[in-house]
Short mmCIF file of C-alpha atoms in Angstrom, two decimals:
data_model
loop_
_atom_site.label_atom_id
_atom_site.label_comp_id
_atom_site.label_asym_id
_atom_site.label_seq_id
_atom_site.Cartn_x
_atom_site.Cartn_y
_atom_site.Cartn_z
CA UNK A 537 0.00 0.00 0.00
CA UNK A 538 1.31 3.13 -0.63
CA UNK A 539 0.66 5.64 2.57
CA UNK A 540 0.45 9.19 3.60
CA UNK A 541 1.18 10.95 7.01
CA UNK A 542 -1.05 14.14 6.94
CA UNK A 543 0.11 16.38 9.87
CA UNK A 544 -1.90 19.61 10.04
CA UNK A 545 -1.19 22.33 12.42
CA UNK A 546 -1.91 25.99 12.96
CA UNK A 547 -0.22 29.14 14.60
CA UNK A 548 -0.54 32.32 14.47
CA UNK A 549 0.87 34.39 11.71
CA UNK A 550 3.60 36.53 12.50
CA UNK A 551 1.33 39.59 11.43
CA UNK A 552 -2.07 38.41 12.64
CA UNK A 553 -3.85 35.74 11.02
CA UNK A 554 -4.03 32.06 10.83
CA UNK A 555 -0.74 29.79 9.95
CA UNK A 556 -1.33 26.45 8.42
CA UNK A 557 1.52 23.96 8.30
CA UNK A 558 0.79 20.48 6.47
CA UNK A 559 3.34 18.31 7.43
CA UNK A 560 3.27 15.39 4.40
CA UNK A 561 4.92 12.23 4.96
CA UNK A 562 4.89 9.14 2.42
CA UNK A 563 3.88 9.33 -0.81
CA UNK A 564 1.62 11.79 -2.58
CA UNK A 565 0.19 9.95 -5.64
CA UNK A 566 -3.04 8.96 -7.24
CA UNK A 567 -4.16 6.56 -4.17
CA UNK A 568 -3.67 8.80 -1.74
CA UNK A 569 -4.24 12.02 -2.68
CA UNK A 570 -7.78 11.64 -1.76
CA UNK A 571 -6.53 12.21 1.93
CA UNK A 572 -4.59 15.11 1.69
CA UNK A 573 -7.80 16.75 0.22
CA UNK A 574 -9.71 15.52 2.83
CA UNK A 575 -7.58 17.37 4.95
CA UNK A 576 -7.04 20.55 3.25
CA UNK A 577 -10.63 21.25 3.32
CA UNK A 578 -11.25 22.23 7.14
CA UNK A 579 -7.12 23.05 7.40
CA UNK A 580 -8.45 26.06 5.21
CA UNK A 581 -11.43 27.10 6.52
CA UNK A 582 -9.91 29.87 8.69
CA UNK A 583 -9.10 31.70 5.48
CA UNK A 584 -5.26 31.44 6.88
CA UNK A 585 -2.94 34.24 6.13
CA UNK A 586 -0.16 31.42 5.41
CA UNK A 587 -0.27 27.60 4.39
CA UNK A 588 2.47 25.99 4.22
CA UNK A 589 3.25 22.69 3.11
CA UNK A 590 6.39 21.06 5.01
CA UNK A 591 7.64 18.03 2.25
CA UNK A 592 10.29 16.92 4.29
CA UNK A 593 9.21 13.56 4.69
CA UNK A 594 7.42 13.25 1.33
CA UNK A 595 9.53 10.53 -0.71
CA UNK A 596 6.96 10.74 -3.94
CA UNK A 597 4.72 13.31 -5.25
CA UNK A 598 3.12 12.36 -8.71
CA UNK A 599 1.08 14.69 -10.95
CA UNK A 600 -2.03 13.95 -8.95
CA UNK A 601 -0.17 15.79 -5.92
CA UNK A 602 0.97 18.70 -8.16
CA UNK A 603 -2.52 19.05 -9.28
CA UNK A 604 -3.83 19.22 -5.89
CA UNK A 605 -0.67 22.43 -4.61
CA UNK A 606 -1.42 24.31 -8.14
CA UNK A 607 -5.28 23.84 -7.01
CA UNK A 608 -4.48 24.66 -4.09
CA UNK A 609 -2.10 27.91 -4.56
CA UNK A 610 -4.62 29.28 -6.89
CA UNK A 611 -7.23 29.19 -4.10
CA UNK A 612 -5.04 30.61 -1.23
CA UNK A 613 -3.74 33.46 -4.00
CA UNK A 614 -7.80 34.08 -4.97
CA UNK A 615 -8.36 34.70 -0.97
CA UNK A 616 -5.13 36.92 -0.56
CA UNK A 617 -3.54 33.86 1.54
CA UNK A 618 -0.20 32.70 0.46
CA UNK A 619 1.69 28.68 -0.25
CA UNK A 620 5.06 28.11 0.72
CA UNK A 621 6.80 24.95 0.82
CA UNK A 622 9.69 23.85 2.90
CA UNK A 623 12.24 20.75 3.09
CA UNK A 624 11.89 19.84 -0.53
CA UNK A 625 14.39 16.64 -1.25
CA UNK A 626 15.91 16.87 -4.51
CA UNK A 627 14.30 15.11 -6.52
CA UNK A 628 11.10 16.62 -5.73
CA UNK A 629 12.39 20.05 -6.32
CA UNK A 630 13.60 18.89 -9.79
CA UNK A 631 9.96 18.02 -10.66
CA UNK A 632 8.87 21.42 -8.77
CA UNK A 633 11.54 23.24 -11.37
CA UNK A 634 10.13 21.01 -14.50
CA UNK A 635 6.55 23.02 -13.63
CA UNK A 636 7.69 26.05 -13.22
CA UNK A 637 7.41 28.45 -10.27
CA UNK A 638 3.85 29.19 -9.41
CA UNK A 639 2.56 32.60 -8.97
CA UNK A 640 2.38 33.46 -5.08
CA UNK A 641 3.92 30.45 -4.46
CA UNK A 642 7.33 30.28 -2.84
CA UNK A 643 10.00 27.24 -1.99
CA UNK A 644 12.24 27.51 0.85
CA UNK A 645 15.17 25.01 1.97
CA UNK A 646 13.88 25.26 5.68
CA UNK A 647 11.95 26.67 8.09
CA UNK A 648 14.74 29.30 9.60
CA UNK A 649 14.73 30.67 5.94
CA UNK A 650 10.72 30.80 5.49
CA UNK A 651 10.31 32.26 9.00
CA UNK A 652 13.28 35.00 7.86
CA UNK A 653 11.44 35.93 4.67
CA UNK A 654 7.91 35.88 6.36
CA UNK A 655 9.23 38.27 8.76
CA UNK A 656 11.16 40.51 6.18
CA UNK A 657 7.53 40.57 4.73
CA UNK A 658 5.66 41.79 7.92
CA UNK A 659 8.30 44.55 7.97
CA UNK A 660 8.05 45.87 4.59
CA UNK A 661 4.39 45.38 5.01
CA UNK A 662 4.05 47.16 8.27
CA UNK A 663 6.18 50.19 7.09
CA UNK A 664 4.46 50.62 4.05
CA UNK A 665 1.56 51.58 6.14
CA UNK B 1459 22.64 -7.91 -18.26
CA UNK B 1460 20.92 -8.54 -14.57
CA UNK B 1461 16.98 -10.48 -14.79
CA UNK B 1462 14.47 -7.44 -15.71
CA UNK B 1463 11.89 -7.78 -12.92
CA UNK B 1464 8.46 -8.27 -15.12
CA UNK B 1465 5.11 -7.26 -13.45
CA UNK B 1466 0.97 -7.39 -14.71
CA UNK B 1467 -0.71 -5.07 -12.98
CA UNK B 1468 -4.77 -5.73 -13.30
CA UNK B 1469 -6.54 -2.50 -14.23
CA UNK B 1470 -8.00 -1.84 -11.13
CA UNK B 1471 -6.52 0.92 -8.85
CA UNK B 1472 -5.95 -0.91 -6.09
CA UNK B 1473 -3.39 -3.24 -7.79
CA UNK B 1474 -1.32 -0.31 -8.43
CA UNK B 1475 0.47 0.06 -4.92
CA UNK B 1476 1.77 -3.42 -4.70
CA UNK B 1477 2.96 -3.14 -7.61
CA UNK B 1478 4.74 -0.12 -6.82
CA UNK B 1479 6.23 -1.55 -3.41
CA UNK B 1480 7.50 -4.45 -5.54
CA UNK B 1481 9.52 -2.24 -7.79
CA UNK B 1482 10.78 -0.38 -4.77
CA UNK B 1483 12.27 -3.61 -3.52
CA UNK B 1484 13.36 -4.96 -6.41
CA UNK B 1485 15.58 -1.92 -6.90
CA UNK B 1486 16.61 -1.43 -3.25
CA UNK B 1487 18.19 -5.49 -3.70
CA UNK B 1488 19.90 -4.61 -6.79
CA UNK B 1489 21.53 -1.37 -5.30
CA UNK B 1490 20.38 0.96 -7.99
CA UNK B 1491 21.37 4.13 -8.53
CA UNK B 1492 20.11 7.35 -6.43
CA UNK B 1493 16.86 8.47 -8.02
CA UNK B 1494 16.61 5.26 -9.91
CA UNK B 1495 13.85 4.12 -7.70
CA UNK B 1496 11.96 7.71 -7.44
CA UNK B 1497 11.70 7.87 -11.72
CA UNK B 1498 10.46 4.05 -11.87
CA UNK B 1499 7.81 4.33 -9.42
CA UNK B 1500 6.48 7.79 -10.78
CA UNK B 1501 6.90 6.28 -14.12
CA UNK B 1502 4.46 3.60 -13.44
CA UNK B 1503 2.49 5.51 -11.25
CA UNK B 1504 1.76 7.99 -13.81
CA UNK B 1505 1.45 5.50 -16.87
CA UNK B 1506 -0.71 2.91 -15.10
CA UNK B 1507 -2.96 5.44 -13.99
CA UNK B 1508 -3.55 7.09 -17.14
CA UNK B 1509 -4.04 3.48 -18.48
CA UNK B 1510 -6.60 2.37 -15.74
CA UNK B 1511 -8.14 5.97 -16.61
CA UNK B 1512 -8.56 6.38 -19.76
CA UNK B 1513 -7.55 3.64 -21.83
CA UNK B 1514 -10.33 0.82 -21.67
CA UNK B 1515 -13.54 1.75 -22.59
CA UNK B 1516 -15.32 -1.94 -21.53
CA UNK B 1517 -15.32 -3.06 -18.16
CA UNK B 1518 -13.24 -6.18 -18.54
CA UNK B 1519 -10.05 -6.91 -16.89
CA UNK B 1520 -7.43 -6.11 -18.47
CA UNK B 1521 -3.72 -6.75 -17.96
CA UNK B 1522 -1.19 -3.93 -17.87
CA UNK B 1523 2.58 -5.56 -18.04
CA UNK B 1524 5.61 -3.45 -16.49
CA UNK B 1525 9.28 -3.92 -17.26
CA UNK B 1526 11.97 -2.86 -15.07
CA UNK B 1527 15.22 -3.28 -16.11
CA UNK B 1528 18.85 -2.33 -14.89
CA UNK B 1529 21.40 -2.45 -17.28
CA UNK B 1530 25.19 -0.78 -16.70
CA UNK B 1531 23.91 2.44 -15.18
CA UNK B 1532 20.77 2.81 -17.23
CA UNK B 1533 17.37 2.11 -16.11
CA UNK B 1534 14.60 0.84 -18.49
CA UNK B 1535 11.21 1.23 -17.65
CA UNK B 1536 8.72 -0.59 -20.05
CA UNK B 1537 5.00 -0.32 -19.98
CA UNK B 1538 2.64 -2.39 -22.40
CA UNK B 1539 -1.10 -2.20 -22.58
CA UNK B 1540 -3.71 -3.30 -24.78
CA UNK B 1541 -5.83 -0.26 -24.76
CA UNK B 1542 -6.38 2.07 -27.33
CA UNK B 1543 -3.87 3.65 -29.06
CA UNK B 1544 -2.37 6.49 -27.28
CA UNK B 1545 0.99 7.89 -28.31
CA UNK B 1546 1.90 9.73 -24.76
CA UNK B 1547 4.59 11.96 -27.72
CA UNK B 1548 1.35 12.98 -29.44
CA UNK B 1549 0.72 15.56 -26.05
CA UNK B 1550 1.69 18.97 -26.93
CA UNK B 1551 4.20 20.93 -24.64
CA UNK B 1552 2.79 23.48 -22.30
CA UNK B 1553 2.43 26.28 -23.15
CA UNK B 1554 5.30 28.24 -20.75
CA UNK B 1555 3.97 31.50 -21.68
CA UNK B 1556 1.17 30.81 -19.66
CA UNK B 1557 1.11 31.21 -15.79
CA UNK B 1558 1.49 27.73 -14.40
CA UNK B 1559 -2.17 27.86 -12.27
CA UNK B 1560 -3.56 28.50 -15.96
CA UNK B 1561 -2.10 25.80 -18.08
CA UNK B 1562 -4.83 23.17 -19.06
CA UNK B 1563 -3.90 20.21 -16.22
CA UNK B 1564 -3.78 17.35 -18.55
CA UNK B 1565 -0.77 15.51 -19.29
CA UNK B 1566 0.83 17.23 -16.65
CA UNK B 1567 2.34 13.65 -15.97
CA UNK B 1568 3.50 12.91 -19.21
CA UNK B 1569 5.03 16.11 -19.27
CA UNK B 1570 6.99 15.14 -16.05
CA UNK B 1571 8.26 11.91 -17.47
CA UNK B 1572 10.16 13.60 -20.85
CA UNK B 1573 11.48 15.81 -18.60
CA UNK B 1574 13.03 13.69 -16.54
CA UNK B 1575 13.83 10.59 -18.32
CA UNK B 1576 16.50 10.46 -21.25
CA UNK B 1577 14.30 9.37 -23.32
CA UNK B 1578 10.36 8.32 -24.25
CA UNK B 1579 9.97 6.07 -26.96
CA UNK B 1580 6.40 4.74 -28.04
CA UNK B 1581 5.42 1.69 -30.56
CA UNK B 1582 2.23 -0.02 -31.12
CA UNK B 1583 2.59 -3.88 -32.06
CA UNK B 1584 -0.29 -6.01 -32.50
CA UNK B 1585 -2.53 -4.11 -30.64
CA UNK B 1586 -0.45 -2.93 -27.77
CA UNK B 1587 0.77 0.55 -26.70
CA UNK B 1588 4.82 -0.04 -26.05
CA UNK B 1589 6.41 2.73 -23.78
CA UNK B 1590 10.07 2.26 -22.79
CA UNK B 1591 11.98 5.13 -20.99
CA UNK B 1592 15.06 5.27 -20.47
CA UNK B 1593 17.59 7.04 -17.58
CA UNK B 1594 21.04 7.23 -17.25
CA UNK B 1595 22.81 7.74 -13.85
CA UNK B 1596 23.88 10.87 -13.71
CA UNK B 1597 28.06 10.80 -14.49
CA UNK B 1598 30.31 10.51 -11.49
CA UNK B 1599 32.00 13.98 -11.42
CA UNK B 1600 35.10 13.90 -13.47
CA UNK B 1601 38.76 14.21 -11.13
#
């Protein structure tokens, strides 16, 4: 069988608002992408500021799984919410590169470097105002 | 040349993941290359799926058969169907000038697959689709 972890947490955003992380362990493919939708549904009912999905664990994601974070990215983009994506192994950001970067999406290599950028963000943000 | 492992996969969806952990083994024992095992499983993944999908248009059970194969430092991946014809070359490109969350989702797989592999070949023989890809391990870096 293949199998996915779905790990869904939320904080708050470092300028107000709801953070989402989706911790995804396994593999993401055509059996099991059922779940992660499953999931994603209430995970985004808050109308979070910030989802992010954490692939760390993730060992497979298939065209199925793409489907569902370009679905996904157009929704949170539509609702002024915004995707990242963190811990990418390298083979699954050479199939993130093959598609092509997705408007108001971003990839980082960790957490330290999304939290850095979210924060730069809030700044420019908040003295903008 | 090492035994190809050799696999018929039923065209139901939930035949796919044993067949999928069986390929994962089977290249695990034979010490394949990194990534080997990531491009075969997606390979078959996407292919079977699209297969199961879209290529029967009776309800009978059919029989999907998968090749793996590791010769030198090249991995063959053959899938063989007796659907209709599909020639997964036949999909156009994307269209890159369009914003990824726009691009029409279909053959988003197939797309993922010529990227990645070395090559995508397609024949139909006596009523079969024939897709073999190919992937070389990436060279050692040169001294």
């Amino acid at each position: 069988m293949s199998q996915l972890q779905v790990t869904v947490q939320h904080h708050p955003a470092a300028g107000g608002g709801d953070r989402v992380t989706i911790q995804l362990a396994g593999s993401l493919d055509s059996t099991t992408v059922h779940l992660l939708e499953s999931r994603l549904t209430p995970a985004v009912a808050s109308r979070p500021v910030q989802v992010v999905f954490d692939l760390g664990g993730l060992n497979l994601v298939t065209s199925a799984g793409i489907r569902l974070f370009l679905l996904t990215s157009k929704q949170q983009k539509q609702q002024g919410g915004q995707v990242t994506f963190v811990h990418l192994q390298p083979q699954i950001r050479e199939v993130f590169q093959i598609i092509g970067s997705v408007p108001g999406t971003k990839i980082f290599s960790n957490t330290a470097e999304l939290d850095a950028y979210l924060i730069a963000r809030q700044k420019a943000h908040g003295s903008g105002e | 040349m090492a035994e190809p492992l050799e696999l018929r996969i039923r065209n139901r969806p939930e035949d796919l993941s044993p067949a999928m952990e069986a390929i994962s083994r089977w290249l695990e024992s034979r010490g394949a290359f990194a990534g080997a095992e990531y491009l075969a499983l997606l390979a078959v993944e996407e292919l079977v799926t699209n297969c199961i999908k879209y290529a029967y248009d009776d309800a009978l059970e059919h029989w999907i058969r998968v090749g793996i194969r590791l010769s030198g430092d090249e991995l063959v991946v053959s899938i063989q169907d007796d659907g209709q014809p599909f020639d997964p070359r036949s999909l156009p490109e994307p269209d890159t000038d369009l914003p990824v969350e726009d691009r029409p989702i279909g053959g988003l797989g197939i797309h993922l697959l010529r990227n990645l592999f070395d090559a995508l070949d397609y024949s139909r023989v006596d009523g079969h689709n024939r897709v073999v890809l190919r992937k070389r391990a990436a060279a050692e870096p040169s001294v």
